[in-house]
Amino acid sequence: MILPLIHTIIFNMKKGTVHMKNRRLTLKHNKNMSYKKQLMLSYTLILAIILVIGVILYSLSYRQVKNGIYQQNRLSLSASVTQLDNTLELTNASVKQITANSLFNNLINKKNREDSSFYYLGYKTQQSFKSSITPVELLLPINNAFIYIEKSSYAISPIVFSDFDFFIWHNTKYPIDPAQLSKILVDPAYWNKFIPFEQLGVSSKNFLYLYPLTPLSQVANHSSSVICYQFDHDKIMNYFSNINFYNDGYLVAYDKNGNQVFLLSGGGPVIEYDTLKNMTFDHNIAHVSQGKDREEMLITTVTSSYNNWNYYLIQPEEKAYYSITPYQRFFTTVTLAAIILGGILAVIFSSFGNRKVLKLSDELNLKESLASSLNLLVEKQKPVVAESYMRRIMEGSITNNIEMQYIIDELGLERPDTKFHVLYTEVSPSEESDICPKDLELCFENYDMLVREALRRYYPDTGYIYKPSDRAFAILIASEKSMQLEQVLNRDRDIFLAMHRELLEKYGIWIRGGIGGRNGLISYTWKSYQQAKDAKSITTTEKYILSCNDFAKSNDVYYFPESLSIQLSGFISTGNKDQVRELFKLIRKENADMRSLSFTQQKWLLSDIRATVYKKRHTVSEEGLDEEKLRLLDMIDKQFEGEMSLDSLNTIAFELCDICGTDTESNELIIKIQDYIINNYHDSDLCLTKISDEFGISENYFSYLFKKEVSENFSTYLERLRMAKAREIIRETDTSLSTLYQYLGYNNAASFRRAFKKNYGVSPKEMRDNVNA
């Protein structure tokens, strides 16, 4: 079949060559236009079409980028206005609580300051404000808040109740005349708007916001008391941090009557409301020229859904379109380069003719063939690489945690809700098979293919197989954490029995198997592999599948195989304390929990472990070690002179890990990440992805590194931090519980209450009630 196919390909290639030759002859004999001119015309037309398409695409892209800028301005301004609306809505809710306060209503009607009940009533009212004013000051960008009572000329806040003059001179850091301020406070022209301190003759960018406290019995245009909020300019600016004013721009807001109520970053003259109102806005966007230089300004408008204020964002168009300018330059450069390069290529291709094109095509076909062969080779090597990774995992020969995490990612074994264990099998011909010794090697080669295929079919979850010897196979098996161990073992036995019957009946292959224990971490698979290997070693013809729990441990032989000794030495060499700790746990479990060793056997066990650790210590060269490691090495030598125990040998192994292991920056990185979490725990978007992007590491590596250094998952750590802050706020402040979840970074109150009750056993309200009681 191959030879006819080759002949067909050669024939087609020759036919194509003849066709091209005939084409050249036809073109060459065209008397009206030479072949070179035809090529020049063809290339020129192609170049012109490309340029026309480029201009069209540029025009569309230019328009799309401008629309993107408009949309970004609208979305950013709308989000910022919504945030400011929420702030004003919370302050308005606080005002409603104050006006409904019976103590406060009694206080504002008292005019006789000589009456002793006046001061007692003022004290009780001051205490009651801690539940209505204090939370607003904590949660909103407010530096200070107080109420001015006109009848008594007194000022009251959650912490002060005093004469207004005394209050102004001793409780504000700005030199404001009390008489001037009192007139402003009761003037309706200043109510419900942001008043810059500059209007009061104070050199500060902060704002005053005045709310009239008007009970139902009073008229709407007069109030005997006014609450004054001092808004922090920088914190208000943070609401609009996504908006760029470009120095010359500003943000102005007008109420429904055309009065200016808000202004930010206003460096130049502000456009009057009538001018803005009469403009034609297309999708909330307009353009205007202002100033002597007739500078073009871009105007974006948004109307508040809370108080119907009209916000206008005015930006210089030239600076607002900053992202388009490089785009224009790039397009101009590319266009000129395309014209020049296209002309050069047209000349070159026309000069060299079709011969060079055919040569280039042949080279391209050759490279494509080589690339296809290389891809095929890579695909063939993938199973080999995967088996190499499984060998290192099962033998515990991976040098460091970073390499382990890389292999886990490559094999797709990052499964938080999964545990892994190993099935170790050995194959041989059945007793009924009559196979000559010389044919036995060929049978084993066939067994490799048949048994691998059966293992992958019966245990399809991971499909990762390691072949430690000619007749042995080890496969990694996954199971859900929620499954009980006995349930998993019964499942795997049933699957193994079905596979055993199939291989025996179809191919005369007899297999025996051992099942190891389960591990939550893939890095501890070497334990399950060792246990599965041990279980397989004691199988019989009747019991050809055993697990590590199916047989009683021998009491006359201690457990410390040579493979564990090699692994212990390797773990110490790489400074891997986690694996050393796990290995000693396995030794204790096998020899103390599952065996009853005599005193002599225990001594022999300690002697073997001591020999391994002692040998590893004397492979450590003192040359190049710093003073601290030399002192530690001297301490280890003294420990070898004393009485040995598993605990002392474990300690010595840890100390050798500190000497042999390489220093890393993982601990320093986790400290920085912890500081970042503490400063941003109230961000509802705080997650693995955001922190990974912030510090330039992968999510899997960050999750692993955080668990290793902090000893708990990131989500658990974040929830514990937020709950600690919640308990502190509930116990020490009167902050409203209805808004506390937002401050702590939760998207809804239900999830916050559920997490709080899980950590402290009571709901937030119950804890608040207990504190008040």
PDB file of N, CA and C in Angstrom, residues 379-461:
ATOM      1  N   GLU A 379       4.167  13.972  21.291  1.00  0.00           N
ATOM      2  CA  GLU A 379       2.972  13.265  21.736  1.00  0.00           C
ATOM      3  C   GLU A 379       3.297  11.846  22.179  1.00  0.00           C
ATOM      4  N   LYS A 380       4.231  11.206  21.459  1.00  0.00           N
ATOM      5  CA  LYS A 380       4.620   9.844  21.828  1.00  0.00           C
ATOM      6  C   LYS A 380       5.366   9.815  23.150  1.00  0.00           C
ATOM      7  N   GLN A 381       6.115  10.885  23.455  1.00  0.00           N
ATOM      8  CA  GLN A 381       6.915  10.912  24.671  1.00  0.00           C
ATOM      9  C   GLN A 381       6.113  11.325  25.907  1.00  0.00           C
ATOM     10  N   LYS A 382       4.899  11.854  25.708  1.00  0.00           N
ATOM     11  CA  LYS A 382       4.113  12.287  26.864  1.00  0.00           C
ATOM     12  C   LYS A 382       3.859  11.163  27.864  1.00  0.00           C
ATOM     13  N   PRO A 383       3.450   9.957  27.415  1.00  0.00           N
ATOM     14  CA  PRO A 383       3.264   8.878  28.402  1.00  0.00           C
ATOM     15  C   PRO A 383       4.550   8.521  29.134  1.00  0.00           C
ATOM     16  N   VAL A 384       5.681   8.605  28.431  1.00  0.00           N
ATOM     17  CA  VAL A 384       6.964   8.293  29.068  1.00  0.00           C
ATOM     18  C   VAL A 384       7.272   9.311  30.162  1.00  0.00           C
ATOM     19  N   VAL A 385       7.028  10.604  29.846  1.00  0.00           N
ATOM     20  CA  VAL A 385       7.270  11.658  30.840  1.00  0.00           C
ATOM     21  C   VAL A 385       6.341  11.489  32.035  1.00  0.00           C
ATOM     22  N   ALA A 386       5.061  11.185  31.752  1.00  0.00           N
ATOM     23  CA  ALA A 386       4.107  11.008  32.850  1.00  0.00           C
ATOM     24  C   ALA A 386       4.507   9.846  33.740  1.00  0.00           C
ATOM     25  N   GLU A 387       4.977   8.738  33.119  1.00  0.00           N
ATOM     26  CA  GLU A 387       5.410   7.600  33.927  1.00  0.00           C
ATOM     27  C   GLU A 387       6.663   7.922  34.727  1.00  0.00           C
ATOM     28  N   SER A 388       7.518   8.767  34.159  1.00  0.00           N
ATOM     29  CA  SER A 388       8.701   9.203  34.903  1.00  0.00           C
ATOM     30  C   SER A 388       8.300  10.019  36.127  1.00  0.00           C
ATOM     31  N   TYR A 389       7.310  10.891  35.954  1.00  0.00           N
ATOM     32  CA  TYR A 389       6.813  11.664  37.100  1.00  0.00           C
ATOM     33  C   TYR A 389       6.224  10.738  38.164  1.00  0.00           C
ATOM     34  N   MET A 390       5.440   9.721  37.718  1.00  0.00           N
ATOM     35  CA  MET A 390       4.838   8.798  38.680  1.00  0.00           C
ATOM     36  C   MET A 390       5.905   7.985  39.412  1.00  0.00           C
ATOM     37  N   ARG A 391       6.971   7.648  38.727  1.00  0.00           N
ATOM     38  CA  ARG A 391       8.058   6.923  39.400  1.00  0.00           C
ATOM     39  C   ARG A 391       8.629   7.750  40.538  1.00  0.00           C
ATOM     40  N   ARG A 392       8.852   9.037  40.277  1.00  0.00           N
ATOM     41  CA  ARG A 392       9.438   9.899  41.310  1.00  0.00           C
ATOM     42  C   ARG A 392       8.460  10.123  42.460  1.00  0.00           C
ATOM     43  N   ILE A 393       7.146  10.225  42.139  1.00  0.00           N
ATOM     44  CA  ILE A 393       6.155  10.403  43.202  1.00  0.00           C
ATOM     45  C   ILE A 393       6.075   9.162  44.083  1.00  0.00           C
ATOM     46  N   MET A 394       6.013   7.979  43.454  1.00  0.00           N
ATOM     47  CA  MET A 394       5.833   6.755  44.224  1.00  0.00           C
ATOM     48  C   MET A 394       7.090   6.348  44.978  1.00  0.00           C
ATOM     49  N   GLU A 395       8.242   6.689  44.470  1.00  0.00           N
ATOM     50  CA  GLU A 395       9.488   6.368  45.168  1.00  0.00           C
ATOM     51  C   GLU A 395       9.912   7.477  46.124  1.00  0.00           C
ATOM     52  N   GLY A 396       9.191   8.611  46.124  1.00  0.00           N
ATOM     53  CA  GLY A 396       9.512   9.699  47.037  1.00  0.00           C
ATOM     54  C   GLY A 396      10.842  10.349  46.753  1.00  0.00           C
ATOM     55  N   SER A 397      11.202  10.457  45.462  1.00  0.00           N
ATOM     56  CA  SER A 397      12.518  10.988  45.098  1.00  0.00           C
ATOM     57  C   SER A 397      12.465  12.413  44.579  1.00  0.00           C
ATOM     58  N   ILE A 398      11.351  13.140  44.817  1.00  0.00           N
ATOM     59  CA  ILE A 398      11.251  14.531  44.373  1.00  0.00           C
ATOM     60  C   ILE A 398      11.994  15.412  45.358  1.00  0.00           C
ATOM     61  N   THR A 399      12.833  16.311  44.859  1.00  0.00           N
ATOM     62  CA  THR A 399      13.801  17.018  45.711  1.00  0.00           C
ATOM     63  C   THR A 399      13.187  18.138  46.531  1.00  0.00           C
ATOM     64  N   ASN A 400      12.200  18.873  46.004  1.00  0.00           N
ATOM     65  CA  ASN A 400      11.678  20.016  46.757  1.00  0.00           C
ATOM     66  C   ASN A 400      10.194  20.206  46.452  1.00  0.00           C
ATOM     67  N   ASN A 401       9.564  21.049  47.251  1.00  0.00           N
ATOM     68  CA  ASN A 401       8.120  21.250  47.151  1.00  0.00           C
ATOM     69  C   ASN A 401       7.724  21.958  45.863  1.00  0.00           C
ATOM     70  N   ILE A 402       8.582  22.847  45.373  1.00  0.00           N
ATOM     71  CA  ILE A 402       8.268  23.556  44.126  1.00  0.00           C
ATOM     72  C   ILE A 402       8.215  22.569  42.961  1.00  0.00           C
ATOM     73  N   GLU A 403       9.172  21.644  42.939  1.00  0.00           N
ATOM     74  CA  GLU A 403       9.177  20.628  41.890  1.00  0.00           C
ATOM     75  C   GLU A 403       7.963  19.716  42.027  1.00  0.00           C
ATOM     76  N   MET A 404       7.582  19.372  43.261  1.00  0.00           N
ATOM     77  CA  MET A 404       6.397  18.548  43.486  1.00  0.00           C
ATOM     78  C   MET A 404       5.144  19.255  42.975  1.00  0.00           C
ATOM     79  N   GLN A 405       5.014  20.563  43.277  1.00  0.00           N
ATOM     80  CA  GLN A 405       3.841  21.305  42.831  1.00  0.00           C
ATOM     81  C   GLN A 405       3.783  21.377  41.308  1.00  0.00           C
ATOM     82  N   TYR A 406       4.950  21.524  40.663  1.00  0.00           N
ATOM     83  CA  TYR A 406       4.990  21.558  39.194  1.00  0.00           C
ATOM     84  C   TYR A 406       4.484  20.230  38.622  1.00  0.00           C
ATOM     85  N   ILE A 407       4.947  19.105  39.187  1.00  0.00           N
ATOM     86  CA  ILE A 407       4.533  17.788  38.691  1.00  0.00           C
ATOM     87  C   ILE A 407       3.045  17.576  38.932  1.00  0.00           C
ATOM     88  N   ILE A 408       2.545  18.004  40.092  1.00  0.00           N
ATOM     89  CA  ILE A 408       1.112  17.863  40.380  1.00  0.00           C
ATOM     90  C   ILE A 408       0.289  18.653  39.356  1.00  0.00           C
ATOM     91  N   ASP A 409       0.748  19.866  39.026  1.00  0.00           N
ATOM     92  CA  ASP A 409       0.031  20.672  38.036  1.00  0.00           C
ATOM     93  C   ASP A 409       0.074  20.025  36.661  1.00  0.00           C
ATOM     94  N   GLU A 410       1.228  19.498  36.288  1.00  0.00           N
ATOM     95  CA  GLU A 410       1.371  18.880  34.971  1.00  0.00           C
ATOM     96  C   GLU A 410       0.473  17.639  34.834  1.00  0.00           C
ATOM     97  N   LEU A 411       0.349  16.862  35.916  1.00  0.00           N
ATOM     98  CA  LEU A 411      -0.453  15.641  35.866  1.00  0.00           C
ATOM     99  C   LEU A 411      -1.912  15.890  36.208  1.00  0.00           C
ATOM    100  N   GLY A 412      -2.250  17.115  36.608  1.00  0.00           N
ATOM    101  CA  GLY A 412      -3.637  17.427  36.952  1.00  0.00           C
ATOM    102  C   GLY A 412      -4.121  16.738  38.208  1.00  0.00           C
ATOM    103  N   LEU A 413      -3.259  16.664  39.218  1.00  0.00           N
ATOM    104  CA  LEU A 413      -3.596  15.954  40.455  1.00  0.00           C
ATOM    105  C   LEU A 413      -3.934  16.899  41.593  1.00  0.00           C
ATOM    106  N   GLU A 414      -4.179  18.177  41.289  1.00  0.00           N
ATOM    107  CA  GLU A 414      -4.565  19.143  42.329  1.00  0.00           C
ATOM    108  C   GLU A 414      -6.066  19.013  42.572  1.00  0.00           C
ATOM    109  N   ARG A 415      -6.435  18.121  43.492  1.00  0.00           N
ATOM    110  CA  ARG A 415      -7.845  17.840  43.770  1.00  0.00           C
ATOM    111  C   ARG A 415      -8.071  17.941  45.276  1.00  0.00           C
ATOM    112  N   PRO A 416      -8.619  19.037  45.762  1.00  0.00           N
ATOM    113  CA  PRO A 416      -8.759  19.243  47.216  1.00  0.00           C
ATOM    114  C   PRO A 416      -9.665  18.219  47.887  1.00  0.00           C
ATOM    115  N   ASP A 417     -10.681  17.700  47.183  1.00  0.00           N
ATOM    116  CA  ASP A 417     -11.653  16.796  47.801  1.00  0.00           C
ATOM    117  C   ASP A 417     -11.358  15.334  47.492  1.00  0.00           C
ATOM    118  N   THR A 418     -10.105  15.035  47.187  1.00  0.00           N
ATOM    119  CA  THR A 418      -9.749  13.681  46.757  1.00  0.00           C
ATOM    120  C   THR A 418      -8.582  13.147  47.577  1.00  0.00           C
ATOM    121  N   LYS A 419      -8.618  11.840  47.858  1.00  0.00           N
ATOM    122  CA  LYS A 419      -7.477  11.144  48.447  1.00  0.00           C
ATOM    123  C   LYS A 419      -6.959  10.124  47.434  1.00  0.00           C
ATOM    124  N   PHE A 420      -5.673   9.795  47.562  1.00  0.00           N
ATOM    125  CA  PHE A 420      -5.035   8.896  46.605  1.00  0.00           C
ATOM    126  C   PHE A 420      -4.437   7.694  47.332  1.00  0.00           C
ATOM    127  N   HIS A 421      -4.431   6.560  46.641  1.00  0.00           N
ATOM    128  CA  HIS A 421      -3.715   5.387  47.133  1.00  0.00           C
ATOM    129  C   HIS A 421      -3.206   4.591  45.932  1.00  0.00           C
ATOM    130  N   VAL A 422      -2.415   3.577  46.203  1.00  0.00           N
ATOM    131  CA  VAL A 422      -1.702   2.857  45.144  1.00  0.00           C
ATOM    132  C   VAL A 422      -2.134   1.397  45.130  1.00  0.00           C
ATOM    133  N   LEU A 423      -2.313   0.879  43.928  1.00  0.00           N
ATOM    134  CA  LEU A 423      -2.503  -0.559  43.709  1.00  0.00           C
ATOM    135  C   LEU A 423      -1.236  -1.098  43.057  1.00  0.00           C
ATOM    136  N   TYR A 424      -0.583  -2.069  43.718  1.00  0.00           N
ATOM    137  CA  TYR A 424       0.647  -2.665  43.201  1.00  0.00           C
ATOM    138  C   TYR A 424       0.307  -4.081  42.747  1.00  0.00           C
ATOM    139  N   THR A 425       0.565  -4.402  41.467  1.00  0.00           N
ATOM    140  CA  THR A 425       0.224  -5.712  40.914  1.00  0.00           C
ATOM    141  C   THR A 425       1.462  -6.367  40.332  1.00  0.00           C
ATOM    142  N   GLU A 426       1.424  -7.692  40.343  1.00  0.00           N
ATOM    143  CA  GLU A 426       2.485  -8.482  39.699  1.00  0.00           C
ATOM    144  C   GLU A 426       1.807  -9.536  38.855  1.00  0.00           C
ATOM    145  N   VAL A 427       2.298  -9.766  37.625  1.00  0.00           N
ATOM    146  CA  VAL A 427       1.650 -10.681  36.682  1.00  0.00           C
ATOM    147  C   VAL A 427       2.551 -11.879  36.426  1.00  0.00           C
ATOM    148  N   SER A 428       1.912 -12.982  36.057  1.00  0.00           N
ATOM    149  CA  SER A 428       2.635 -14.200  35.685  1.00  0.00           C
ATOM    150  C   SER A 428       1.684 -15.084  34.897  1.00  0.00           C
ATOM    151  N   PRO A 429       2.184 -16.022  34.128  1.00  0.00           N
ATOM    152  CA  PRO A 429       1.286 -16.943  33.424  1.00  0.00           C
ATOM    153  C   PRO A 429       0.532 -17.809  34.437  1.00  0.00           C
ATOM    154  N   SER A 430      -0.683 -18.184  34.095  1.00  0.00           N
ATOM    155  CA  SER A 430      -1.451 -19.061  34.974  1.00  0.00           C
ATOM    156  C   SER A 430      -0.809 -20.443  35.014  1.00  0.00           C
ATOM    157  N   GLU A 431      -1.153 -21.202  36.051  1.00  0.00           N
ATOM    158  CA  GLU A 431      -0.550 -22.535  36.204  1.00  0.00           C
ATOM    159  C   GLU A 431      -0.930 -23.469  35.068  1.00  0.00           C
ATOM    160  N   GLU A 432      -2.098 -23.221  34.445  1.00  0.00           N
ATOM    161  CA  GLU A 432      -2.530 -24.095  33.338  1.00  0.00           C
ATOM    162  C   GLU A 432      -1.799 -23.779  32.036  1.00  0.00           C
ATOM    163  N   SER A 433      -1.135 -22.627  31.971  1.00  0.00           N
ATOM    164  CA  SER A 433      -0.462 -22.249  30.728  1.00  0.00           C
ATOM    165  C   SER A 433       0.799 -23.078  30.559  1.00  0.00           C
ATOM    166  N   ASP A 434       0.977 -23.554  29.366  1.00  0.00           N
ATOM    167  CA  ASP A 434       2.159 -24.359  29.042  1.00  0.00           C
ATOM    168  C   ASP A 434       3.066 -23.528  28.143  1.00  0.00           C
ATOM    169  N   ILE A 435       3.972 -22.763  28.761  1.00  0.00           N
ATOM    170  CA  ILE A 435       4.822 -21.838  28.018  1.00  0.00           C
ATOM    171  C   ILE A 435       6.272 -22.262  28.178  1.00  0.00           C
ATOM    172  N   CYS A 436       6.979 -22.318  27.058  1.00  0.00           N
ATOM    173  CA  CYS A 436       8.398 -22.671  27.093  1.00  0.00           C
ATOM    174  C   CYS A 436       9.195 -21.523  27.692  1.00  0.00           C
ATOM    175  N   PRO A 437      10.292 -21.820  28.386  1.00  0.00           N
ATOM    176  CA  PRO A 437      11.119 -20.755  28.964  1.00  0.00           C
ATOM    177  C   PRO A 437      11.592 -19.748  27.936  1.00  0.00           C
ATOM    178  N   LYS A 438      11.888 -20.195  26.736  1.00  0.00           N
ATOM    179  CA  LYS A 438      12.399 -19.260  25.728  1.00  0.00           C
ATOM    180  C   LYS A 438      11.308 -18.307  25.237  1.00  0.00           C
ATOM    181  N   ASP A 439      10.027 -18.733  25.398  1.00  0.00           N
ATOM    182  CA  ASP A 439       8.923 -17.853  24.991  1.00  0.00           C
ATOM    183  C   ASP A 439       8.424 -16.968  26.122  1.00  0.00           C
ATOM    184  N   LEU A 440       9.004 -17.153  27.325  1.00  0.00           N
ATOM    185  CA  LEU A 440       8.501 -16.418  28.490  1.00  0.00           C
ATOM    186  C   LEU A 440       8.730 -14.911  28.343  1.00  0.00           C
ATOM    187  N   GLU A 441       9.909 -14.521  27.790  1.00  0.00           N
ATOM    188  CA  GLU A 441      10.208 -13.092  27.626  1.00  0.00           C
ATOM    189  C   GLU A 441       9.222 -12.429  26.674  1.00  0.00           C
ATOM    190  N   LEU A 442       8.859 -13.148  25.578  1.00  0.00           N
ATOM    191  CA  LEU A 442       7.885 -12.610  24.636  1.00  0.00           C
ATOM    192  C   LEU A 442       6.519 -12.461  25.299  1.00  0.00           C
ATOM    193  N   CYS A 443       6.174 -13.410  26.187  1.00  0.00           N
ATOM    194  CA  CYS A 443       4.899 -13.316  26.898  1.00  0.00           C
ATOM    195  C   CYS A 443       4.862 -12.083  27.790  1.00  0.00           C
ATOM    196  N   PHE A 444       5.981 -11.822  28.461  1.00  0.00           N
ATOM    197  CA  PHE A 444       6.021 -10.658  29.348  1.00  0.00           C
ATOM    198  C   PHE A 444       5.868  -9.358  28.558  1.00  0.00           C
ATOM    199  N   GLU A 445       6.436  -9.311  27.345  1.00  0.00           N
ATOM    200  CA  GLU A 445       6.260  -8.129  26.504  1.00  0.00           C
ATOM    201  C   GLU A 445       4.783  -7.929  26.145  1.00  0.00           C
ATOM    202  N   ASN A 446       4.083  -9.041  25.850  1.00  0.00           N
ATOM    203  CA  ASN A 446       2.656  -8.934  25.551  1.00  0.00           C
ATOM    204  C   ASN A 446       1.852  -8.571  26.800  1.00  0.00           C
ATOM    205  N   TYR A 447       2.301  -9.085  27.965  1.00  0.00           N
ATOM    206  CA  TYR A 447       1.616  -8.767  29.214  1.00  0.00           C
ATOM    207  C   TYR A 447       1.630  -7.267  29.485  1.00  0.00           C
ATOM    208  N   ASP A 448       2.732  -6.624  29.129  1.00  0.00           N
ATOM    209  CA  ASP A 448       2.842  -5.185  29.386  1.00  0.00           C
ATOM    210  C   ASP A 448       1.694  -4.425  28.728  1.00  0.00           C
ATOM    211  N   MET A 449       1.419  -4.729  27.471  1.00  0.00           N
ATOM    212  CA  MET A 449       0.357  -4.043  26.745  1.00  0.00           C
ATOM    213  C   MET A 449      -1.014  -4.428  27.278  1.00  0.00           C
ATOM    214  N   LEU A 450      -1.233  -5.709  27.527  1.00  0.00           N
ATOM    215  CA  LEU A 450      -2.550  -6.177  27.951  1.00  0.00           C
ATOM    216  C   LEU A 450      -2.909  -5.692  29.346  1.00  0.00           C
ATOM    217  N   VAL A 451      -1.940  -5.784  30.267  1.00  0.00           N
ATOM    218  CA  VAL A 451      -2.237  -5.400  31.650  1.00  0.00           C
ATOM    219  C   VAL A 451      -2.395  -3.887  31.758  1.00  0.00           C
ATOM    220  N   ARG A 452      -1.566  -3.126  31.050  1.00  0.00           N
ATOM    221  CA  ARG A 452      -1.715  -1.665  31.059  1.00  0.00           C
ATOM    222  C   ARG A 452      -3.112  -1.260  30.572  1.00  0.00           C
ATOM    223  N   GLU A 453      -3.526  -1.896  29.479  1.00  0.00           N
ATOM    224  CA  GLU A 453      -4.836  -1.558  28.924  1.00  0.00           C
ATOM    225  C   GLU A 453      -5.941  -1.897  29.913  1.00  0.00           C
ATOM    226  N   ALA A 454      -5.825  -3.029  30.602  1.00  0.00           N
ATOM    227  CA  ALA A 454      -6.838  -3.423  31.572  1.00  0.00           C
ATOM    228  C   ALA A 454      -6.851  -2.492  32.784  1.00  0.00           C
ATOM    229  N   LEU A 455      -5.685  -2.100  33.266  1.00  0.00           N
ATOM    230  CA  LEU A 455      -5.605  -1.200  34.417  1.00  0.00           C
ATOM    231  C   LEU A 455      -6.237   0.146  34.100  1.00  0.00           C
ATOM    232  N   ARG A 456      -5.963   0.681  32.915  1.00  0.00           N
ATOM    233  CA  ARG A 456      -6.533   1.969  32.548  1.00  0.00           C
ATOM    234  C   ARG A 456      -8.048   1.878  32.368  1.00  0.00           C
ATOM    235  N   ARG A 457      -8.509   0.715  31.921  1.00  0.00           N
ATOM    236  CA  ARG A 457      -9.946   0.556  31.694  1.00  0.00           C
ATOM    237  C   ARG A 457     -10.709   0.369  33.006  1.00  0.00           C
ATOM    238  N   TYR A 458     -10.124  -0.395  33.912  1.00  0.00           N
ATOM    239  CA  TYR A 458     -10.820  -0.667  35.174  1.00  0.00           C
ATOM    240  C   TYR A 458     -10.611   0.451  36.205  1.00  0.00           C
ATOM    241  N   TYR A 459      -9.499   1.174  36.098  1.00  0.00           N
ATOM    242  CA  TYR A 459      -9.229   2.296  37.018  1.00  0.00           C
ATOM    243  C   TYR A 459      -8.985   3.558  36.193  1.00  0.00           C
ATOM    244  N   PRO A 460     -10.049   4.102  35.595  1.00  0.00           N
ATOM    245  CA  PRO A 460      -9.858   5.184  34.608  1.00  0.00           C
ATOM    246  C   PRO A 460      -9.664   6.569  35.209  1.00  0.00           C
ATOM    247  N   ASP A 461      -9.804   6.725  36.517  1.00  0.00           N
ATOM    248  CA  ASP A 461      -9.851   8.081  37.086  1.00  0.00           C
ATOM    249  C   ASP A 461      -8.571   8.853  36.839  1.00  0.00           C
TER     250      ASP A 461
END
